[in-house]
CSV table of N, CA, C and O in Angstrom, one decimal:
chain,number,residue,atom,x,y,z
A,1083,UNK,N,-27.7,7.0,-14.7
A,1083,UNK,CA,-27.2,6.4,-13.4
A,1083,UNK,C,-25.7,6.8,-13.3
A,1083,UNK,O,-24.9,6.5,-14.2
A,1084,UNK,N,-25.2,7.6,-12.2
A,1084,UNK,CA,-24.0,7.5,-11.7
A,1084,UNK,C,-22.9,5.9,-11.3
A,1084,UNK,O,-23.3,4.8,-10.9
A,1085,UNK,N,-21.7,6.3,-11.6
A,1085,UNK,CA,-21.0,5.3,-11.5
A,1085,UNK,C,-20.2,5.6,-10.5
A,1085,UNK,O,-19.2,6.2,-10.7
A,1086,UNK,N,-20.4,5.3,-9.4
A,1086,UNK,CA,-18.9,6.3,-8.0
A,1086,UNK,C,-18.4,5.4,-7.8
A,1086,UNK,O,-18.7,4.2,-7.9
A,1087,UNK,N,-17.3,6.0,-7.6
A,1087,UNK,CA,-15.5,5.1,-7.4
A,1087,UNK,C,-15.3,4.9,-6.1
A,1087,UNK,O,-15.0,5.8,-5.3
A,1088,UNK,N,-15.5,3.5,-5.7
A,1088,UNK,CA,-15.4,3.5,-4.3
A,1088,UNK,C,-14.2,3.2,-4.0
A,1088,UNK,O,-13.5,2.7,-4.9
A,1089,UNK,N,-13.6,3.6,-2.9
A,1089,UNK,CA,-12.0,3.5,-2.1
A,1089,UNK,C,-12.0,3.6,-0.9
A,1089,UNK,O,-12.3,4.4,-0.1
A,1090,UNK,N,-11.5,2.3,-0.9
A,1090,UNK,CA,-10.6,2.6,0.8
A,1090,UNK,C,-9.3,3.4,1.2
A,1090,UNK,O,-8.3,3.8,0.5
A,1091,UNK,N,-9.6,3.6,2.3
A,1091,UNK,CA,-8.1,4.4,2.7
A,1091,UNK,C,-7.8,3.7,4.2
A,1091,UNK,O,-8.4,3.4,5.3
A,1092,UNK,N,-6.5,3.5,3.8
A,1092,UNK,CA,-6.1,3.0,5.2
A,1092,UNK,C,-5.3,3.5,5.9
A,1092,UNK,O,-4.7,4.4,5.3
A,1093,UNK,N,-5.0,3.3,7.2
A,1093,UNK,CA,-4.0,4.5,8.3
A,1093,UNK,C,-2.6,3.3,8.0
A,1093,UNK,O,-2.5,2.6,7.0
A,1094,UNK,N,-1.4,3.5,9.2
A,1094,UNK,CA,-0.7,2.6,9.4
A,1094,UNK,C,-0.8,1.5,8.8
A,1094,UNK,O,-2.0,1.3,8.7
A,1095,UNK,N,0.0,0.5,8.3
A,1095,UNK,CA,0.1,-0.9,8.1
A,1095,UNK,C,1.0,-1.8,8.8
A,1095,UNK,O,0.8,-2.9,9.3
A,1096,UNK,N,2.3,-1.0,8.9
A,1096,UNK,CA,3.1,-1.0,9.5
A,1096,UNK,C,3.9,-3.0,9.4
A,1096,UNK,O,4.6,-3.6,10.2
A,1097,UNK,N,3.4,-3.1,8.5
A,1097,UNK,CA,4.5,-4.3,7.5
A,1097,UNK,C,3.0,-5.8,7.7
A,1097,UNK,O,3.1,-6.9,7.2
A,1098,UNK,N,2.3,-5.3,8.2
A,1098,UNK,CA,1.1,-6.5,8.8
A,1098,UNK,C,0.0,-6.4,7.3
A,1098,UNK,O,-1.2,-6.1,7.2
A,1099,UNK,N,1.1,-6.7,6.1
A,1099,UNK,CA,0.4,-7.2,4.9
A,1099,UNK,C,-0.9,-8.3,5.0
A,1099,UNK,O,-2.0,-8.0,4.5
A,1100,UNK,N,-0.7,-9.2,5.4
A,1100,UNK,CA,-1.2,-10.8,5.6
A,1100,UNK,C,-3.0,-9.7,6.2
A,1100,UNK,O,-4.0,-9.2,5.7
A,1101,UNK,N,-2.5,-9.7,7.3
A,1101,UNK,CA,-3.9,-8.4,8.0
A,1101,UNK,C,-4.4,-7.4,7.3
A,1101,UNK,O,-5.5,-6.8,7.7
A,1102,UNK,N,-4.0,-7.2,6.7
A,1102,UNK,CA,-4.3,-5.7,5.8
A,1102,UNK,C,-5.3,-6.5,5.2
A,1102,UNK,O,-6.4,-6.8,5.8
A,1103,UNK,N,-4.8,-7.2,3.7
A,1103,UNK,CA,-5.6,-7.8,2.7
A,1103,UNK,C,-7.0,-8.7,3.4
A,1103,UNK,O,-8.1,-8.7,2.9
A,1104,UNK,N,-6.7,-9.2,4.2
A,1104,UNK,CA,-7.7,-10.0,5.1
A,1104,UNK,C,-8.6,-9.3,5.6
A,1104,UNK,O,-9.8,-9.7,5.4
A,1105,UNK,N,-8.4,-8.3,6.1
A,1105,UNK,CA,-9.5,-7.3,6.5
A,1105,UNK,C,-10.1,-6.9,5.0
A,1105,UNK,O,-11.3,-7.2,4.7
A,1106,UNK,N,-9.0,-6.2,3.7
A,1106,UNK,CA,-9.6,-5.7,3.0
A,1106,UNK,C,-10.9,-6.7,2.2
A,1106,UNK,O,-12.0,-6.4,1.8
A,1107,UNK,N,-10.4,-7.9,2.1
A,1107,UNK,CA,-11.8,-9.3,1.4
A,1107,UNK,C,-12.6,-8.8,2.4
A,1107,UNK,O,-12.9,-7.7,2.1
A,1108,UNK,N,-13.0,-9.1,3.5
A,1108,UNK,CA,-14.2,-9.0,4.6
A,1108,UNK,C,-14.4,-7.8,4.3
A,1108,UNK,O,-15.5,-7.5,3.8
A,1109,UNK,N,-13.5,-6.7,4.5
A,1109,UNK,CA,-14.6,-5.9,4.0
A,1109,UNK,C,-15.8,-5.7,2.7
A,1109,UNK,O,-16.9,-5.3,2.7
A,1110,UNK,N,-14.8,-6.3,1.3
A,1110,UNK,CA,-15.6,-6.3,0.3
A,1110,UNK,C,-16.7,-7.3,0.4
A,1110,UNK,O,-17.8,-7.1,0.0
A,1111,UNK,N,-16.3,-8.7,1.1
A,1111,UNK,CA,-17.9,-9.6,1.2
A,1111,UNK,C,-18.5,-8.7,1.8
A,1111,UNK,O,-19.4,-8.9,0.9
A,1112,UNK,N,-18.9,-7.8,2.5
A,1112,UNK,CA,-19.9,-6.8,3.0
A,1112,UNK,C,-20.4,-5.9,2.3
A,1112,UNK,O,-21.6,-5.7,2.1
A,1113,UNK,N,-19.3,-5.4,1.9
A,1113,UNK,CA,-20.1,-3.8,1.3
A,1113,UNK,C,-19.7,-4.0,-0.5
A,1113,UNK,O,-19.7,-3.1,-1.2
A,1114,UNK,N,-19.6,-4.8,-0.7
A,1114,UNK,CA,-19.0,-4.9,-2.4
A,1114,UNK,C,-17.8,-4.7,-2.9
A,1114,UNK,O,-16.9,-4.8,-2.1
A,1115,UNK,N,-17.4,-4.6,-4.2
A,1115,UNK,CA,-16.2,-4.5,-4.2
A,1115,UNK,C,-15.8,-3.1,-4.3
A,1115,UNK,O,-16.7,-2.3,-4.5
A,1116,UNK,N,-14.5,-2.6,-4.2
A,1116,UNK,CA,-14.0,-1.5,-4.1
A,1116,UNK,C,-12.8,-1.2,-4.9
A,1116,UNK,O,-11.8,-1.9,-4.7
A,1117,UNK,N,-12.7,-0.2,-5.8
A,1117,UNK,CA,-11.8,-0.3,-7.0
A,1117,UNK,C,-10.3,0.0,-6.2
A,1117,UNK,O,-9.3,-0.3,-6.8
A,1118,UNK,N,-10.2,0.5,-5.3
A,1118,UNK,CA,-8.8,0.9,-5.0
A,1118,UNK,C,-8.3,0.8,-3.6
A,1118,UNK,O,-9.2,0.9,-2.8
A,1119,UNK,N,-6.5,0.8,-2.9
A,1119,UNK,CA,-6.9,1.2,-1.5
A,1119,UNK,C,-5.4,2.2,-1.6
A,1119,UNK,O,-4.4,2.0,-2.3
A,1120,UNK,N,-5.9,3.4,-0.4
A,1120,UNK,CA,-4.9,4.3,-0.9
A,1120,UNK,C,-4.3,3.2,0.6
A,1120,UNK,O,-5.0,2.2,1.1
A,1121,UNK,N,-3.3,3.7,1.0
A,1121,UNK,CA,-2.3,3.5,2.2
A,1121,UNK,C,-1.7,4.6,2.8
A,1121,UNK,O,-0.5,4.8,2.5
A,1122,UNK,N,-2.3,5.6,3.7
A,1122,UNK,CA,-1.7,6.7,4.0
A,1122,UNK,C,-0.4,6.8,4.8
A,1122,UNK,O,0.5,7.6,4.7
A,1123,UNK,N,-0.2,5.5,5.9
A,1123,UNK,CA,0.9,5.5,6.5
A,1123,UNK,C,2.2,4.9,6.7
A,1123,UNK,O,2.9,4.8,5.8
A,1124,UNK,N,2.6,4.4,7.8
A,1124,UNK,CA,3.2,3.7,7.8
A,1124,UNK,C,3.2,2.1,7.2
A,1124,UNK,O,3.0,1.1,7.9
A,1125,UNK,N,3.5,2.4,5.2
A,1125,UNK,CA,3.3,0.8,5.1
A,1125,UNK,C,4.0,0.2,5.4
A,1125,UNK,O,3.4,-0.3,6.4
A,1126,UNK,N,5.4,-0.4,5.5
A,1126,UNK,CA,6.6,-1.2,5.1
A,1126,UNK,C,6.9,-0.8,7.1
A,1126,UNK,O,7.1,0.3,7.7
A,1127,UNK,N,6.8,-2.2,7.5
A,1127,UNK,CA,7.6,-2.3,8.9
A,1127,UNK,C,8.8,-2.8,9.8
A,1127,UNK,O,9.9,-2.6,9.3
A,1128,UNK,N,8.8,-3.3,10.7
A,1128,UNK,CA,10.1,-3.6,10.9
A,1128,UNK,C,10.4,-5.2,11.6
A,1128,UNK,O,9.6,-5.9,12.2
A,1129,UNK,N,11.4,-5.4,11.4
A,1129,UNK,CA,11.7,-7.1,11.9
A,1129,UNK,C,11.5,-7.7,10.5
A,1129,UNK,O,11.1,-7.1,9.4
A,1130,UNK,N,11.9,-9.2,10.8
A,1130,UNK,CA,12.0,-10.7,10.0
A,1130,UNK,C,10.7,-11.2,10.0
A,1130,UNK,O,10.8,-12.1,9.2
A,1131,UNK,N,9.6,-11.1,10.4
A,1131,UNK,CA,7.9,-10.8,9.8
A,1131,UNK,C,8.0,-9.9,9.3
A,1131,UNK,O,8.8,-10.2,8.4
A,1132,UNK,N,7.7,-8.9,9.1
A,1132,UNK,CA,7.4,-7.8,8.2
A,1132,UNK,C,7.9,-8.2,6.6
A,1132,UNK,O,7.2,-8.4,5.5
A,1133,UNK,N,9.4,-8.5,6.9
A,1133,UNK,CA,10.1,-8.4,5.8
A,1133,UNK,C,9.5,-9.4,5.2
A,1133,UNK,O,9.0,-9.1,4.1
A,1134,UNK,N,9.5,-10.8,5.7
A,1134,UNK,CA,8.7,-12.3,4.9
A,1134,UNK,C,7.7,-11.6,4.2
A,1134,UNK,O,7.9,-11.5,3.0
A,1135,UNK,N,6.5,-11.0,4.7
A,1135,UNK,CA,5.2,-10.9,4.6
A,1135,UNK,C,5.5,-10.0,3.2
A,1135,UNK,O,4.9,-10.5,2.2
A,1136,UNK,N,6.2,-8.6,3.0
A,1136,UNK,CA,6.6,-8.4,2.0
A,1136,UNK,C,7.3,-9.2,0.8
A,1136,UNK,O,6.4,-9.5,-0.1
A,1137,UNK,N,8.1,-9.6,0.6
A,1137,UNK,CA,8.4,-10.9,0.2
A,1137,UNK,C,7.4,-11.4,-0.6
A,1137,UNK,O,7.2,-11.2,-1.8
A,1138,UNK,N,6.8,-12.0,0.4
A,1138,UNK,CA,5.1,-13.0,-0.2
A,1138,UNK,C,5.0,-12.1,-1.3
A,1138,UNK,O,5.2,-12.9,-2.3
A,1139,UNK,N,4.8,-10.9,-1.8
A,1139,UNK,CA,3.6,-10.3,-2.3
A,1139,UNK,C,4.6,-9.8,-3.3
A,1139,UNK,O,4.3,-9.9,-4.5
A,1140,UNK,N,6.3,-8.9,-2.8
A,1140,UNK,CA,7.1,-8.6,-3.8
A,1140,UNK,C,6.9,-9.6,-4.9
A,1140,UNK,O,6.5,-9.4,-6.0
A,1141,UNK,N,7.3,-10.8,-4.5
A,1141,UNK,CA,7.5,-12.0,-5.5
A,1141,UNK,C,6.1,-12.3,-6.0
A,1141,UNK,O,6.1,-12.2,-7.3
A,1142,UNK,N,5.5,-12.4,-5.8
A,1142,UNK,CA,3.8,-12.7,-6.3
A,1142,UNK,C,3.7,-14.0,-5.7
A,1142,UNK,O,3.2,-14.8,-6.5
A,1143,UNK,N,4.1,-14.5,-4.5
A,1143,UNK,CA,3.5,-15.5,-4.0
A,1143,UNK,C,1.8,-15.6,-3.6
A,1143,UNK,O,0.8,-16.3,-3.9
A,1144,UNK,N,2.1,-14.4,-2.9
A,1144,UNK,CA,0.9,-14.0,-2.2
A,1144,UNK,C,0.1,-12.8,-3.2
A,1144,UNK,O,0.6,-11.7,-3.2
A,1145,UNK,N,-1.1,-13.1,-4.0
A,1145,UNK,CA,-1.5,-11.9,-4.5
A,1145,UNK,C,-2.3,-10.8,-4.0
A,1145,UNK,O,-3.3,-10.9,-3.3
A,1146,UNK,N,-1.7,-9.6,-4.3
A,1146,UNK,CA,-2.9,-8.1,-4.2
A,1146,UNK,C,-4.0,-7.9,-4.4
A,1146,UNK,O,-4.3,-7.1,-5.3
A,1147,UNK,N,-5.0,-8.4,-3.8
A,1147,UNK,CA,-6.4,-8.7,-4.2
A,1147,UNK,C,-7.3,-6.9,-4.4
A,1147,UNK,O,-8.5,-6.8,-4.7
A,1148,UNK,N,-6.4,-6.0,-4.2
A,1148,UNK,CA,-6.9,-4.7,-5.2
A,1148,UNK,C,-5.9,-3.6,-5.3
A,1148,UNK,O,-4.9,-3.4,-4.6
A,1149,UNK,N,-6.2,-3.2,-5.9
A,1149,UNK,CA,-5.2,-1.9,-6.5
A,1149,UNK,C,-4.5,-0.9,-5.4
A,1149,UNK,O,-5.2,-0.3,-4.6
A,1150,UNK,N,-3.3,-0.7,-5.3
A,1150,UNK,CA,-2.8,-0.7,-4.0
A,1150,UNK,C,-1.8,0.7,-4.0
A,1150,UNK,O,-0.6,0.7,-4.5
A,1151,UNK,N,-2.2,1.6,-3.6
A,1151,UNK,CA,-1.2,3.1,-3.6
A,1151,UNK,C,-0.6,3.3,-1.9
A,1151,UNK,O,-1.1,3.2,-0.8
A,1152,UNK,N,0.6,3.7,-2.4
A,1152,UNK,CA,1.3,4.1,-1.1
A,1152,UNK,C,1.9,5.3,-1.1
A,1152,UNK,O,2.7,5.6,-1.9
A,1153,UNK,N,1.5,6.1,-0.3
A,1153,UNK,CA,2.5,7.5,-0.5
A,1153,UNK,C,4.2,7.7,-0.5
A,1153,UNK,O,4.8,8.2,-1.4
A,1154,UNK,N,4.9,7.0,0.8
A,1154,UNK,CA,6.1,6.8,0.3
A,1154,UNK,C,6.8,6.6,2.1
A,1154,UNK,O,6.3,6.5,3.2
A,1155,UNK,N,7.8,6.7,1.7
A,1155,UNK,CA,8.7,6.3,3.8
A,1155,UNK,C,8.6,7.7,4.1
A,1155,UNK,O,8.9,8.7,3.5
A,1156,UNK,N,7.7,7.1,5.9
A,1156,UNK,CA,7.5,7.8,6.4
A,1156,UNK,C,9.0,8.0,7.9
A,1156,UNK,O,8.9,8.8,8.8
A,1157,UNK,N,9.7,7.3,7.7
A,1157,UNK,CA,10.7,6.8,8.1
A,1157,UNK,C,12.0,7.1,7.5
A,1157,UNK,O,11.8,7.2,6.3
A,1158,UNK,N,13.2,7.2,7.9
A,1158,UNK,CA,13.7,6.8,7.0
A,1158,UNK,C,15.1,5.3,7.0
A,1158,UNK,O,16.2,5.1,6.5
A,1159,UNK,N,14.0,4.3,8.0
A,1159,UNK,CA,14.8,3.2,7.4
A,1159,UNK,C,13.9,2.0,6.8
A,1159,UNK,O,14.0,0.8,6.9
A,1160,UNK,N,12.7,3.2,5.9
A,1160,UNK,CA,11.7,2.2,4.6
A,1160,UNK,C,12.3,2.4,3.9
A,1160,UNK,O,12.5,1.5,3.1
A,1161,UNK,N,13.1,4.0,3.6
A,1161,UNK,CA,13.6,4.3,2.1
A,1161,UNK,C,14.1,3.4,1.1
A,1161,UNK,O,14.0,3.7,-0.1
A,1162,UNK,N,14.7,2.1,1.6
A,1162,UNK,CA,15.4,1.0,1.0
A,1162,UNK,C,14.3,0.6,0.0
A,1162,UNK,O,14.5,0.2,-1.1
A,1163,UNK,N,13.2,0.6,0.6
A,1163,UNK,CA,11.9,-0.5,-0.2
A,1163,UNK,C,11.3,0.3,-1.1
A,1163,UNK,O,10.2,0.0,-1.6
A,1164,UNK,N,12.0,1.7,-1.5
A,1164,UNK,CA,11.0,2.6,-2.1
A,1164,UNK,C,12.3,2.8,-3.5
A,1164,UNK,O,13.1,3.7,-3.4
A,1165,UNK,N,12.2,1.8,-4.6
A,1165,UNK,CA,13.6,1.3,-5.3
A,1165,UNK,C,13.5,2.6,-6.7
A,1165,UNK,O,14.6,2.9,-7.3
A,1166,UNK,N,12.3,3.4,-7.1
A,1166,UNK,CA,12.0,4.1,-7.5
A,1166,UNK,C,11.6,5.7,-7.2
A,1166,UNK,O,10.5,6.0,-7.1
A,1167,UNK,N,12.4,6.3,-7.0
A,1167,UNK,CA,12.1,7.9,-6.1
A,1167,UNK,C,11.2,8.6,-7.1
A,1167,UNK,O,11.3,9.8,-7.0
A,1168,UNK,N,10.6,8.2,-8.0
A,1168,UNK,CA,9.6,8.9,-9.1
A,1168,UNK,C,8.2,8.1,-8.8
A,1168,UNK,O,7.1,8.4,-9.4
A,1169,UNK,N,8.2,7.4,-8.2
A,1169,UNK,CA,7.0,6.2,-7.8
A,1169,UNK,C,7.0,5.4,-8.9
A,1169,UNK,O,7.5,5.8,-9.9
A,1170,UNK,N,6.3,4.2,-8.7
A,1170,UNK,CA,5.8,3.6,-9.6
A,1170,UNK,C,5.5,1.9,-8.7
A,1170,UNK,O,5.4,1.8,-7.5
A,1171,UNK,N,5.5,1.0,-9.8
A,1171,UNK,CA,5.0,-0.3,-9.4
A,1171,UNK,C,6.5,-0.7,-8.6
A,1171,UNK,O,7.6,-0.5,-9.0
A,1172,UNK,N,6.0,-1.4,-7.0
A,1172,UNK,CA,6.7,-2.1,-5.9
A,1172,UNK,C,6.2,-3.4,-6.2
A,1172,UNK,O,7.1,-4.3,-6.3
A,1173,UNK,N,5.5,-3.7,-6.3
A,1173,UNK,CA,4.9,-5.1,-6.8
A,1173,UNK,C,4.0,-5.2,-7.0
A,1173,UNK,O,3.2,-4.3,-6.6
A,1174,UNK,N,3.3,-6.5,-7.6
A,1174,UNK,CA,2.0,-6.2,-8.5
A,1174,UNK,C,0.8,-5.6,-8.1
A,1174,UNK,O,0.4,-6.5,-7.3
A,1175,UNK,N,0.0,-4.6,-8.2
A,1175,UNK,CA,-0.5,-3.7,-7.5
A,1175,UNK,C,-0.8,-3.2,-6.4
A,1175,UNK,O,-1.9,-3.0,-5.8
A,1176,UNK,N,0.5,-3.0,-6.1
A,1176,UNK,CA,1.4,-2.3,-4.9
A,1176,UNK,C,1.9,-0.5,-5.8
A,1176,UNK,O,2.9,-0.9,-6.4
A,1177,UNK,N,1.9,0.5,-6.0
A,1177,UNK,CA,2.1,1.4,-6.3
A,1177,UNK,C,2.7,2.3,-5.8
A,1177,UNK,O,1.9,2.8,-5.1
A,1178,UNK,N,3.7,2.8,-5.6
A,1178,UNK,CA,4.0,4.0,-4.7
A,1178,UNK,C,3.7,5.5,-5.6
A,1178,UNK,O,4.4,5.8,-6.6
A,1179,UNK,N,3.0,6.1,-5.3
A,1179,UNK,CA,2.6,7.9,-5.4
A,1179,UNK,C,4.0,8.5,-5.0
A,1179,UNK,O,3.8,9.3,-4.0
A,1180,UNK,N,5.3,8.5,-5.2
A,1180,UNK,CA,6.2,9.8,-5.2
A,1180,UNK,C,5.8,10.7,-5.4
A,1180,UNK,O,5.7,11.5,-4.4
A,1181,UNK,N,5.6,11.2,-6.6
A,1181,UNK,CA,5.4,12.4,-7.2
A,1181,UNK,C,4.2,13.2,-6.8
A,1181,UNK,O,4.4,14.4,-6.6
A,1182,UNK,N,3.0,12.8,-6.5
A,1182,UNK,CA,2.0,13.3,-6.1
A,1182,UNK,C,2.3,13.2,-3.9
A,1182,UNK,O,2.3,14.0,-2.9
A,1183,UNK,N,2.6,12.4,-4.1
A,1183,UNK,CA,3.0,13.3,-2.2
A,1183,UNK,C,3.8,13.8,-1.9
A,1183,UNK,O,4.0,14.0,-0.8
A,1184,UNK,N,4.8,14.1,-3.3
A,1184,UNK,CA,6.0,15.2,-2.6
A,1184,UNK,C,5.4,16.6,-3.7
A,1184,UNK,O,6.0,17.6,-3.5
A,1185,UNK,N,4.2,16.6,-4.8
A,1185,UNK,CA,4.2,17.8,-4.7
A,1185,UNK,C,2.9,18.3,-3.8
A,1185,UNK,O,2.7,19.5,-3.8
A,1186,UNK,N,2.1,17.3,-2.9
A,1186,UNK,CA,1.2,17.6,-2.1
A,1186,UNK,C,2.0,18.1,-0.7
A,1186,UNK,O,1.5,18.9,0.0
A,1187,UNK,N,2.9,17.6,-0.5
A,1187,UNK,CA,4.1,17.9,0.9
A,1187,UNK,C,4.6,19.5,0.6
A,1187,UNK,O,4.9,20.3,1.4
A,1188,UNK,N,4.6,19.7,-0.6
A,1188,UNK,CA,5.6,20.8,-0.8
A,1188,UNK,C,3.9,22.1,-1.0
A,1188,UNK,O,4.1,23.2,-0.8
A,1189,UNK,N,2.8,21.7,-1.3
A,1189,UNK,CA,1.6,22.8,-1.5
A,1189,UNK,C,1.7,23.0,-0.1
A,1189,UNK,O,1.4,24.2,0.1
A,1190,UNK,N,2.1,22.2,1.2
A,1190,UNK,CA,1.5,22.5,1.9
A,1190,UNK,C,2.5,23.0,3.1
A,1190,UNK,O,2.4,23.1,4.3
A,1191,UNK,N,3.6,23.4,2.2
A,1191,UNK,CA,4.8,24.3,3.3
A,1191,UNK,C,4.1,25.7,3.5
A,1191,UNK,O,4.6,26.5,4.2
């Protein structure tokens, strides 16, 4: 028997953490659980919501109910939230991919 690695991928988030995770449970009561979610876009958004909602989850109030990759600012007034320019853990499985989307950015000059 095969073992496949299921994953989500998500577009935009655009700082609407609280919505993200909420969608992501409903999704798994449906279809099972899912080992990972990449985040292709715009995670980290703007205003005094966004920022709380981060917060929540920086601190571990609020937990990451699955394993969480981000490529990196798509912007540049996320750069602040990205405290690591080599990637690594933003908070508890929250991940940022540096390294792999700047050498996938640069294959694809």
């Amino acid at each position: 028997m095969t073992n496949n690695l299921k994953i989500l991928v998500s577009g935009d988030v655009e700082g609407k953490l609280d919505q993200l995770y909420t969608r992501v449970k409903n999704v798994q009561k449906k279809a099972g659980t899912f080992e990972m979610l990449f985040c292709v876009g715009n995670f980290f958004g703007h205003g005094q919501k966004a920022e709380e909602e981060w917060k929540k989850y920086q601190t571990g109030i609020e937990k990451v109910p699955i394993a969480t990759y981000i490529l990196g600012a798509n912007l540049s007034e996320h750069v602040e939230n990205f405290k690591d320019s080599d990637g690594g853990e933003l908070a508890e499985n929250i991940t940022y991919l540096e390294r792999v989307y700047s050498e996938v950015r640069q294959a694809c000059k």
